[in-house]
Short mmCIF file of C-alpha atoms in Angstrom, two decimals:
data_model
loop_
_atom_site.label_atom_id
_atom_site.label_comp_id
_atom_site.label_asym_id
_atom_site.label_seq_id
_atom_site.Cartn_x
_atom_site.Cartn_y
_atom_site.Cartn_z
CA UNK A 28 -6.85 26.89 39.54
CA UNK A 29 -3.97 26.52 42.01
CA UNK A 30 -1.65 24.97 39.39
CA UNK A 31 -2.43 27.81 36.97
CA UNK A 32 -1.77 30.35 39.70
CA UNK A 33 1.59 28.80 40.47
CA UNK A 34 2.44 28.61 36.75
CA UNK A 35 1.63 32.30 36.34
CA UNK A 36 3.89 33.23 39.23
CA UNK A 37 1.07 34.21 41.56
CA UNK A 38 1.89 33.06 45.10
CA UNK A 39 -0.77 31.19 47.00
CA UNK A 40 -1.58 31.99 50.63
CA UNK A 41 1.18 30.67 52.87
CA UNK A 42 3.61 30.15 49.96
CA UNK A 43 6.91 31.91 49.45
CA UNK A 44 6.73 34.30 46.43
CA UNK A 45 10.23 33.24 45.31
CA UNK A 46 9.12 29.60 45.26
CA UNK A 47 6.13 30.45 43.05
CA UNK A 48 8.35 32.36 40.62
CA UNK A 49 10.85 29.49 40.49
CA UNK A 50 8.08 26.99 39.80
CA UNK A 51 6.71 29.18 37.00
CA UNK A 52 10.16 29.54 35.44
CA UNK A 53 10.80 25.81 35.62
CA UNK A 54 7.46 25.07 33.96
CA UNK A 55 8.17 27.57 31.17
CA UNK A 56 11.63 26.11 30.54
CA UNK A 57 10.22 22.58 30.47
CA UNK A 58 7.58 23.57 27.92
CA UNK A 59 10.18 25.33 25.74
CA UNK A 60 12.57 22.37 25.87
CA UNK A 61 9.83 19.95 24.90
CA UNK A 62 8.76 22.10 21.96
CA UNK A 63 12.35 22.67 20.82
CA UNK A 64 13.11 18.94 20.68
CA UNK A 65 10.38 18.02 18.25
CA UNK A 66 9.74 19.89 15.02
CA UNK A 67 6.11 20.99 14.66
CA UNK A 68 5.44 18.47 11.86
CA UNK A 69 6.73 15.53 13.93
CA UNK A 70 4.65 16.27 17.02
CA UNK A 71 1.79 13.80 17.45
CA UNK A 72 -1.69 15.24 17.23
CA UNK A 73 -3.31 15.75 20.63
CA UNK A 74 -6.48 13.70 21.16
CA UNK A 75 -8.44 16.73 22.33
CA UNK A 76 -7.45 20.41 22.51
CA UNK A 77 -7.08 21.51 26.12
CA UNK A 78 -5.46 24.30 28.04
CA UNK A 79 -1.72 23.80 28.51
CA UNK A 80 -1.01 22.83 32.08
CA UNK A 81 2.57 22.75 33.32
CA UNK A 82 4.17 19.46 34.23
CA UNK A 83 5.78 19.71 37.64
CA UNK A 84 9.00 17.79 38.13
CA UNK A 85 11.47 17.44 40.94
CA UNK A 86 14.10 20.16 40.56
CA UNK A 87 16.94 17.70 41.20
CA UNK A 88 15.70 15.41 38.42
CA UNK A 89 15.08 18.14 35.83
CA UNK A 90 18.53 18.14 34.18
CA UNK A 91 18.51 14.36 33.91
CA UNK A 92 15.04 14.43 32.32
CA UNK A 93 16.31 16.85 29.67
CA UNK A 94 19.40 14.72 29.00
CA UNK A 95 17.22 11.63 28.62
CA UNK A 96 14.95 13.44 26.16
CA UNK A 97 17.96 14.55 24.12
CA UNK A 98 19.36 11.02 24.10
CA UNK A 99 16.01 9.61 22.95
CA UNK A 100 15.83 12.19 20.18
CA UNK A 101 19.37 11.33 19.03
CA UNK A 102 18.59 7.60 19.03
CA UNK A 103 15.36 8.12 17.12
CA UNK A 104 17.21 10.22 14.55
CA UNK A 105 19.93 7.55 14.26
CA UNK A 106 17.45 4.72 13.71
CA UNK A 107 15.47 6.80 11.23
CA UNK A 108 18.65 7.36 9.19
CA UNK A 109 19.46 3.63 9.30
CA UNK A 110 15.96 2.79 8.05
CA UNK A 111 16.37 5.25 5.17
CA UNK A 112 19.77 3.78 4.27
CA UNK A 113 18.32 0.27 4.32
CA UNK A 114 15.46 1.29 2.04
CA UNK A 115 17.90 2.98 -0.36
CA UNK A 116 20.11 -0.13 -0.48
CA UNK A 117 17.12 -2.34 -1.18
CA UNK A 118 16.02 -0.02 -3.97
CA UNK A 119 19.52 -0.04 -5.48
CA UNK A 120 19.68 -3.84 -5.32
CA UNK A 121 16.29 -4.23 -6.95
CA UNK A 122 17.21 -1.68 -9.64
CA UNK A 123 20.54 -3.45 -10.28
CA UNK A 124 18.90 -6.85 -10.69
CA UNK A 125 16.14 -5.53 -12.91
CA UNK A 126 18.58 -4.44 -15.64
CA UNK A 127 19.75 -8.00 -16.46
CA UNK A 128 18.15 -10.56 -18.73
CA UNK A 129 14.91 -12.19 -17.73
CA UNK A 130 11.90 -10.83 -15.92
CA UNK A 131 12.79 -8.05 -13.47
CA UNK A 132 10.07 -8.99 -10.97
CA UNK A 133 11.00 -12.67 -10.67
CA UNK A 134 14.73 -12.04 -10.52
CA UNK A 135 14.54 -9.65 -7.57
CA UNK A 136 13.03 -12.33 -5.33
CA UNK A 137 14.97 -15.27 -6.72
CA UNK A 138 17.83 -15.53 -4.22
CA UNK A 139 17.02 -17.14 -0.87
CA UNK A 140 19.65 -15.26 1.17
CA UNK A 141 18.64 -11.71 0.29
CA UNK A 142 18.34 -10.50 3.90
CA UNK A 143 21.35 -12.45 5.13
CA UNK A 144 23.79 -10.89 2.65
CA UNK A 145 24.48 -7.95 4.96
CA UNK A 146 24.87 -10.26 7.96
CA UNK A 147 27.57 -12.56 6.56
CA UNK A 148 29.81 -12.22 9.64
CA UNK A 149 27.09 -12.85 12.20
CA UNK A 150 27.27 -16.08 14.18
CA UNK A 151 24.19 -18.31 14.29
CA UNK A 152 24.46 -18.38 18.12
CA UNK A 153 26.24 -16.21 20.67
CA UNK A 154 27.74 -18.66 23.16
CA UNK A 155 29.44 -21.88 22.13
CA UNK A 156 28.93 -23.61 25.50
CA UNK A 157 25.20 -22.93 25.50
CA UNK A 158 24.93 -24.21 21.95
CA UNK A 159 26.75 -27.45 22.85
CA UNK A 160 24.51 -27.94 25.89
CA UNK A 161 21.37 -27.41 23.80
CA UNK A 162 22.61 -29.85 21.18
CA UNK A 163 23.05 -32.56 23.83
CA UNK A 164 19.59 -32.17 25.33
CA UNK A 165 17.00 -34.77 24.31
CA UNK A 166 14.22 -33.43 22.12
CA UNK A 167 10.69 -34.49 21.51
CA UNK A 168 8.62 -34.44 18.35
CA UNK A 169 9.00 -31.22 16.42
CA UNK A 170 12.42 -30.57 17.95
CA UNK A 171 11.22 -29.05 21.23
CA UNK A 172 13.01 -29.80 24.49
CA UNK A 173 11.40 -32.39 26.74
CA UNK A 174 9.81 -31.43 30.06
CA UNK A 175 10.99 -32.98 33.30
CA UNK A 176 8.22 -35.61 33.29
CA UNK A 177 8.89 -36.44 29.66
CA UNK A 178 12.61 -36.79 30.44
CA UNK A 179 11.85 -39.39 33.12
CA UNK A 180 9.87 -41.43 30.58
CA UNK A 181 12.56 -40.94 27.93
CA UNK A 182 15.33 -42.19 30.22
CA UNK A 183 13.25 -45.24 31.15
CA UNK A 184 13.11 -46.15 27.47
CA UNK A 185 16.76 -45.13 26.78
CA UNK A 186 18.76 -45.88 29.97
CA UNK A 187 22.09 -45.72 28.10
CA UNK A 188 21.57 -41.97 27.52
CA UNK A 189 20.73 -41.13 31.15
CA UNK A 190 23.52 -38.86 32.47
CA UNK A 191 22.84 -39.94 36.09
CA UNK A 192 23.42 -43.62 35.25
CA UNK A 193 26.49 -42.87 33.13
CA UNK A 194 28.37 -41.40 36.11
CA UNK A 195 27.71 -44.46 38.30
CA UNK A 196 29.11 -46.94 35.77
#
């Protein structure tokens, strides 16, 4: 009942009336900002209907909270547009392949590099030095790197490949 009284602007005993009014105004602005960011259709359904209670936030953090919400909304919108563009491109590619000779279903899945066509300029690894280091490391069955104990056993069997012994010679 105390939170509702503060939200309605009713001061509690021992509380400054201006403080109660400021808290009520901040709660109303927060509720409006949250509703304005999301269209009614995009809002998730609440698990159970309940009375709206204000969310109290630190006044010094309020502007930053709003900026963060706006940034999240912009990012979500950006990624949603990218997903739509990707779907449209895939539809165009499948429609373009279906017009040629042969079966349209089999031709659309025929090429092995369908997803990599848009990523032609992407490197297979980010850092050359890390790649070289990984290529030099001894590997076990299945291509996985050996553990420390397995390395000890490996270097006992292959002393010519032990980097510690190479430096001494």
